[in-house]
C-alpha cells in the first residue's frame, strides 16, 4: 500500500508486486554477451535465463519460459529476419545495434521490435527498457527518435509531417492542456511513473490522459503520440500556441 497525492487529495493505492521478467541474451560475440549479462545481473525484477549465439539457428536457442530476447547486432551478418520469428513465438524483442540508420530503424519497428536501442549507449538503460517492453511499451533510444516517423517507419529526407500540416495541427489542438502536458513530459523520455511524480498524479491518471490523446490524435500507440508531440515542440510555434 502506498499513499499518493492526486488532484483530488491523497489516495491509498494497492500496487501488486510485478512478476519477474525472464530474459535471453543473444549476440554472436561472446564478450558482448558477457557485458550484457553484467548489465542485467542483479537488476530488479529481471532474471537472465541464458544466452545464445545469434548466428545459430533459432530452433537451437533456449527460448522456453523467455519473455524478452535482447538481440544485438542482428543486421550483421544477416538481416533481422529473426525478429518476426521471435515475435511469432510470443517473445518481445529488444534490438541493440551500434550503427543505426533510418532504414534499419524502420525495418526493426516494422518487423515488430519492442525496443530499438543504441548498443553502446543503452547498457545503463537496458534493465529499464526490458521492464518497459515486458508490460507492453515500445522503447526507442533518444538518439534514434529523429529517425522515426509517427507511422513507425523511418525517413532520411522529410520530417514525419510537414511543418504547418493543418490536419495534424487540428488534432494536436484538440488535446486538453493536461493531455499536452502529459505527452510533453513523456516526450522528455520519462516513464509513466516518472511522469506521474512530475505531475503529482497517479500512474493510472497518466495512462488515462494518454489513452484519450491516442483517440484524438488518431494514432495507434503511445510512441506515435510522443513522436508527434516531440515534432510539434521542435517547431518555432507549436500548433496550439
CSV table of N, CA and C in Angstrom, one decimal, residues 133-228:
chain,number,residue,atom,x,y,z
A,133,UNK,N,9.3,-3.0,-22.0
A,133,UNK,CA,8.7,-3.8,-23.1
A,133,UNK,C,8.0,-5.0,-22.6
A,134,UNK,N,8.3,-5.5,-21.4
A,134,UNK,CA,7.6,-6.6,-20.9
A,134,UNK,C,6.2,-6.3,-20.5
A,135,UNK,N,5.9,-5.1,-20.3
A,135,UNK,CA,4.5,-4.7,-20.0
A,135,UNK,C,3.8,-4.0,-21.1
A,136,UNK,N,4.4,-4.0,-22.3
A,136,UNK,CA,3.7,-3.6,-23.5
A,136,UNK,C,4.2,-2.3,-24.1
A,137,UNK,N,5.2,-1.6,-23.5
A,137,UNK,CA,5.6,-0.4,-24.1
A,137,UNK,C,6.6,-0.6,-25.3
A,138,UNK,N,6.7,0.4,-26.2
A,138,UNK,CA,7.7,0.4,-27.2
A,138,UNK,C,8.7,1.5,-26.8
A,139,UNK,N,10.0,1.1,-26.9
A,139,UNK,CA,11.1,1.9,-26.4
A,139,UNK,C,12.0,2.2,-27.6
A,140,UNK,N,12.3,3.5,-27.7
A,140,UNK,CA,13.3,4.0,-28.7
A,140,UNK,C,14.4,4.8,-28.0
A,141,UNK,N,15.6,4.5,-28.3
A,141,UNK,CA,16.7,5.4,-27.7
A,141,UNK,C,16.5,6.8,-28.2
A,142,UNK,N,16.7,7.8,-27.2
A,142,UNK,CA,16.5,9.2,-27.6
A,142,UNK,C,17.4,9.6,-28.8
A,143,UNK,N,18.5,8.9,-29.0
A,143,UNK,CA,19.4,9.2,-30.1
A,143,UNK,C,18.7,8.8,-31.5
A,144,UNK,N,17.7,8.0,-31.4
A,144,UNK,CA,17.1,7.4,-32.6
A,144,UNK,C,15.8,8.0,-33.0
A,145,UNK,N,15.2,8.8,-32.1
A,145,UNK,CA,13.9,9.3,-32.3
A,145,UNK,C,13.8,10.1,-33.6
A,146,UNK,N,14.8,10.9,-33.9
A,146,UNK,CA,14.8,11.7,-35.1
A,146,UNK,C,14.7,10.8,-36.4
A,147,UNK,N,15.0,9.5,-36.3
A,147,UNK,CA,15.0,8.7,-37.5
A,147,UNK,C,13.6,8.0,-37.7
A,148,UNK,N,12.7,8.3,-36.7
A,148,UNK,CA,11.4,7.6,-36.8
A,148,UNK,C,10.4,8.6,-37.3
A,149,UNK,N,9.3,8.0,-37.8
A,149,UNK,CA,8.1,8.8,-38.2
A,149,UNK,C,7.0,8.3,-37.3
A,150,UNK,N,5.9,9.0,-37.1
A,150,UNK,CA,4.8,8.6,-36.3
A,150,UNK,C,4.1,7.3,-36.8
A,151,UNK,N,4.3,6.9,-38.1
A,151,UNK,CA,3.7,5.7,-38.6
A,151,UNK,C,4.6,4.5,-38.3
A,152,UNK,N,5.7,4.7,-37.6
A,152,UNK,CA,6.6,3.6,-37.3
A,152,UNK,C,7.6,3.3,-38.4
A,153,UNK,N,7.7,4.2,-39.4
A,153,UNK,CA,8.6,4.0,-40.5
A,153,UNK,C,9.7,5.0,-40.3
A,154,UNK,N,10.8,4.8,-41.1
A,154,UNK,CA,11.9,5.7,-41.0
A,154,UNK,C,12.0,6.5,-42.3
A,155,UNK,N,12.7,7.7,-42.2
A,155,UNK,CA,12.8,8.5,-43.3
A,155,UNK,C,14.2,9.2,-43.3
A,156,UNK,N,14.8,9.5,-44.4
A,156,UNK,CA,16.1,10.2,-44.4
A,156,UNK,C,15.9,11.5,-45.0
A,157,UNK,N,14.8,11.9,-45.6
A,157,UNK,CA,14.7,13.1,-46.3
A,157,UNK,C,13.7,14.1,-45.8
A,158,UNK,N,12.5,13.6,-45.3
A,158,UNK,CA,11.5,14.5,-44.9
A,158,UNK,C,11.1,14.3,-43.4
A,159,UNK,N,10.7,15.3,-42.7
A,159,UNK,CA,10.2,15.1,-41.4
A,159,UNK,C,8.9,14.3,-41.4
A,160,UNK,N,8.5,13.8,-40.2
A,160,UNK,CA,7.4,12.9,-40.1
A,160,UNK,C,6.1,13.6,-40.6
A,161,UNK,N,6.0,14.9,-40.5
A,161,UNK,CA,4.9,15.6,-41.1
A,161,UNK,C,5.4,16.9,-41.5
A,162,UNK,N,4.8,17.5,-42.5
A,162,UNK,CA,5.3,18.8,-43.0
A,162,UNK,C,5.0,19.9,-41.9
A,163,UNK,N,5.8,20.8,-41.8
A,163,UNK,CA,5.6,21.9,-40.8
A,163,UNK,C,4.3,22.6,-41.3
A,164,UNK,N,3.4,22.9,-40.3
A,164,UNK,CA,2.2,23.6,-40.7
A,164,UNK,C,1.1,22.7,-41.2
A,165,UNK,N,1.3,21.3,-41.1
A,165,UNK,CA,0.3,20.4,-41.5
A,165,UNK,C,-1.0,20.7,-40.7
A,166,UNK,N,-2.0,21.2,-41.4
A,166,UNK,CA,-3.2,21.6,-40.7
A,166,UNK,C,-4.0,20.5,-40.1
A,167,UNK,N,-4.0,19.3,-40.7
A,167,UNK,CA,-4.8,18.2,-40.2
A,167,UNK,C,-4.2,17.8,-38.8
A,168,UNK,N,-2.9,17.6,-38.8
A,168,UNK,CA,-2.2,17.2,-37.6
A,168,UNK,C,-2.3,18.3,-36.6
A,169,UNK,N,-2.2,19.5,-37.0
A,169,UNK,CA,-2.2,20.7,-36.1
A,169,UNK,C,-3.6,20.7,-35.4
A,170,UNK,N,-4.7,20.5,-36.2
A,170,UNK,CA,-6.0,20.5,-35.6
A,170,UNK,C,-6.1,19.4,-34.5
A,171,UNK,N,-5.6,18.2,-34.8
A,171,UNK,CA,-5.6,17.1,-33.8
A,171,UNK,C,-4.9,17.5,-32.6
A,172,UNK,N,-3.7,18.1,-32.7
A,172,UNK,CA,-2.9,18.5,-31.6
A,172,UNK,C,-3.7,19.5,-30.7
A,173,UNK,N,-4.3,20.4,-31.4
A,173,UNK,CA,-5.1,21.5,-30.7
A,173,UNK,C,-6.3,20.9,-30.0
A,174,UNK,N,-6.8,19.7,-30.4
A,174,UNK,CA,-7.9,19.1,-29.8
A,174,UNK,C,-7.6,18.6,-28.4
A,175,UNK,N,-6.3,18.4,-28.1
A,175,UNK,CA,-5.9,17.9,-26.8
A,175,UNK,C,-6.2,18.9,-25.7
A,176,UNK,N,-6.5,18.4,-24.6
A,176,UNK,CA,-6.6,19.3,-23.4
A,176,UNK,C,-5.2,19.8,-23.0
A,177,UNK,N,-5.2,20.8,-22.2
A,177,UNK,CA,-3.9,21.3,-21.7
A,177,UNK,C,-3.2,20.2,-20.9
A,178,UNK,N,-4.0,19.4,-20.1
A,178,UNK,CA,-3.4,18.4,-19.3
A,178,UNK,C,-2.8,17.2,-20.2
A,179,UNK,N,-3.6,16.9,-21.3
A,179,UNK,CA,-3.1,15.8,-22.2
A,179,UNK,C,-1.8,16.2,-22.9
A,180,UNK,N,-1.7,17.5,-23.3
A,180,UNK,CA,-0.5,18.0,-23.9
A,180,UNK,C,0.7,18.0,-22.9
A,181,UNK,N,0.3,18.3,-21.6
A,181,UNK,CA,1.3,18.4,-20.6
A,181,UNK,C,1.9,17.0,-20.4
A,182,UNK,N,1.0,16.0,-20.3
A,182,UNK,CA,1.4,14.6,-20.1
A,182,UNK,C,2.3,14.1,-21.3
A,183,UNK,N,1.9,14.4,-22.5
A,183,UNK,CA,2.7,14.0,-23.7
A,183,UNK,C,4.1,14.7,-23.7
A,184,UNK,N,4.1,16.0,-23.3
A,184,UNK,CA,5.3,16.7,-23.3
A,184,UNK,C,6.3,16.1,-22.3
A,185,UNK,N,5.8,15.7,-21.1
A,185,UNK,CA,6.7,15.0,-20.1
A,185,UNK,C,7.2,13.7,-20.7
A,186,UNK,N,6.3,12.9,-21.3
A,186,UNK,CA,6.7,11.6,-21.8
A,186,UNK,C,7.7,11.8,-23.0
A,187,UNK,N,7.6,12.9,-23.7
A,187,UNK,CA,8.5,13.2,-24.8
A,187,UNK,C,9.9,13.5,-24.3
A,188,UNK,N,10.0,13.8,-23.0
A,188,UNK,CA,11.3,14.0,-22.4
A,188,UNK,C,12.0,12.7,-22.1
A,189,UNK,N,11.3,11.6,-22.3
A,189,UNK,CA,11.9,10.3,-22.1
A,189,UNK,C,11.5,9.7,-20.8
A,190,UNK,N,10.5,10.3,-20.1
A,190,UNK,CA,10.2,9.8,-18.7
A,190,UNK,C,9.2,8.6,-18.9
A,191,UNK,N,9.3,7.7,-17.9
A,191,UNK,CA,8.4,6.6,-17.8
A,191,UNK,C,7.0,7.1,-17.3
A,192,UNK,N,6.0,6.2,-17.3
A,192,UNK,CA,4.7,6.6,-16.7
A,192,UNK,C,4.8,7.0,-15.3
A,193,UNK,N,5.6,6.2,-14.5
A,193,UNK,CA,5.7,6.5,-13.1
A,193,UNK,C,6.4,7.9,-12.8
A,194,UNK,N,7.5,8.1,-13.6
A,194,UNK,CA,8.2,9.3,-13.5
A,194,UNK,C,7.4,10.5,-13.9
A,195,UNK,N,6.6,10.3,-15.0
A,195,UNK,CA,5.7,11.4,-15.4
A,195,UNK,C,4.6,11.7,-14.3
A,196,UNK,N,4.1,10.6,-13.7
A,196,UNK,CA,3.2,10.8,-12.6
A,196,UNK,C,3.8,11.6,-11.4
A,197,UNK,N,5.0,11.3,-11.1
A,197,UNK,CA,5.6,12.0,-10.0
A,197,UNK,C,5.8,13.5,-10.3
A,198,UNK,N,6.3,13.7,-11.6
A,198,UNK,CA,6.5,15.1,-12.0
A,198,UNK,C,5.2,15.9,-12.0
A,199,UNK,N,4.1,15.3,-12.4
A,199,UNK,CA,2.8,16.0,-12.5
A,199,UNK,C,2.0,15.9,-11.2
A,200,UNK,N,2.5,15.1,-10.2
A,200,UNK,CA,1.8,14.9,-8.9
A,200,UNK,C,0.4,14.3,-9.1
A,201,UNK,N,0.4,13.3,-10.0
A,201,UNK,CA,-0.9,12.5,-10.2
A,201,UNK,C,-0.5,11.0,-10.1
A,202,UNK,N,-1.5,10.1,-10.2
A,202,UNK,CA,-1.2,8.7,-10.2
A,202,UNK,C,-0.8,8.2,-11.6
A,203,UNK,N,-0.1,7.1,-11.7
A,203,UNK,CA,0.2,6.5,-13.0
A,203,UNK,C,-1.0,6.2,-13.8
A,204,UNK,N,-2.1,5.8,-13.1
A,204,UNK,CA,-3.4,5.5,-13.8
A,204,UNK,C,-3.9,6.7,-14.4
A,205,UNK,N,-3.7,7.9,-13.8
A,205,UNK,CA,-4.2,9.2,-14.4
A,205,UNK,C,-3.4,9.5,-15.7
A,206,UNK,N,-2.1,9.3,-15.6
A,206,UNK,CA,-1.2,9.5,-16.8
A,206,UNK,C,-1.7,8.6,-17.9
A,207,UNK,N,-1.9,7.3,-17.6
A,207,UNK,CA,-2.4,6.4,-18.7
A,207,UNK,C,-3.7,6.8,-19.2
A,208,UNK,N,-4.6,7.3,-18.4
A,208,UNK,CA,-5.9,7.7,-18.9
A,208,UNK,C,-5.8,8.9,-19.9
A,209,UNK,N,-4.9,9.9,-19.5
A,209,UNK,CA,-4.7,11.0,-20.4
A,209,UNK,C,-4.1,10.5,-21.7
A,210,UNK,N,-3.1,9.6,-21.7
A,210,UNK,CA,-2.5,9.1,-22.9
A,210,UNK,C,-3.6,8.4,-23.8
A,211,UNK,N,-4.4,7.6,-23.1
A,211,UNK,CA,-5.5,6.9,-23.9
A,211,UNK,C,-6.4,7.8,-24.6
A,212,UNK,N,-6.8,8.9,-23.9
A,212,UNK,CA,-7.7,9.9,-24.6
A,212,UNK,C,-6.9,10.6,-25.7
A,213,UNK,N,-5.6,10.9,-25.5
A,213,UNK,CA,-4.8,11.5,-26.5
A,213,UNK,C,-4.7,10.7,-27.8
A,214,UNK,N,-4.5,9.3,-27.6
A,214,UNK,CA,-4.4,8.4,-28.7
A,214,UNK,C,-5.6,8.5,-29.6
A,215,UNK,N,-6.8,8.6,-29.0
A,215,UNK,CA,-8.0,8.6,-29.8
A,215,UNK,C,-8.1,10.0,-30.6
A,216,UNK,N,-7.8,11.1,-29.9
A,216,UNK,CA,-7.9,12.4,-30.5
A,216,UNK,C,-6.8,12.6,-31.6
A,217,UNK,N,-5.7,12.0,-31.5
A,217,UNK,CA,-4.6,12.1,-32.5
A,217,UNK,C,-4.7,11.1,-33.6
A,218,UNK,N,-5.6,10.1,-33.4
A,218,UNK,CA,-5.8,9.1,-34.4
A,218,UNK,C,-4.4,8.3,-34.7
A,219,UNK,N,-3.8,8.0,-33.6
A,219,UNK,CA,-2.5,7.2,-33.7
A,219,UNK,C,-2.7,5.9,-33.0
A,220,UNK,N,-1.8,4.9,-33.2
A,220,UNK,CA,-2.0,3.6,-32.7
A,220,UNK,C,-1.5,3.3,-31.4
A,221,UNK,N,-0.5,4.0,-31.0
A,221,UNK,CA,0.2,3.7,-29.7
A,221,UNK,C,0.9,4.9,-29.1
A,222,UNK,N,1.4,4.8,-27.9
A,222,UNK,CA,2.0,5.9,-27.2
A,222,UNK,C,3.2,6.4,-27.9
A,223,UNK,N,4.0,5.6,-28.5
A,223,UNK,CA,5.2,6.0,-29.2
A,223,UNK,C,4.8,7.0,-30.3
A,224,UNK,N,3.8,6.7,-31.1
A,224,UNK,CA,3.4,7.6,-32.2
A,224,UNK,C,3.0,8.9,-31.7
A,225,UNK,N,2.2,8.9,-30.5
A,225,UNK,CA,1.7,10.2,-29.9
A,225,UNK,C,2.9,11.0,-29.4
A,226,UNK,N,3.9,10.3,-28.8
A,226,UNK,CA,5.0,11.1,-28.3
A,226,UNK,C,5.9,11.7,-29.4
A,227,UNK,N,6.0,10.9,-30.5
A,227,UNK,CA,6.8,11.4,-31.6
A,227,UNK,C,6.1,12.7,-32.2
A,228,UNK,N,4.8,12.6,-32.3
A,228,UNK,CA,4.1,13.8,-32.8
A,228,UNK,C,4.3,15.0,-31.9
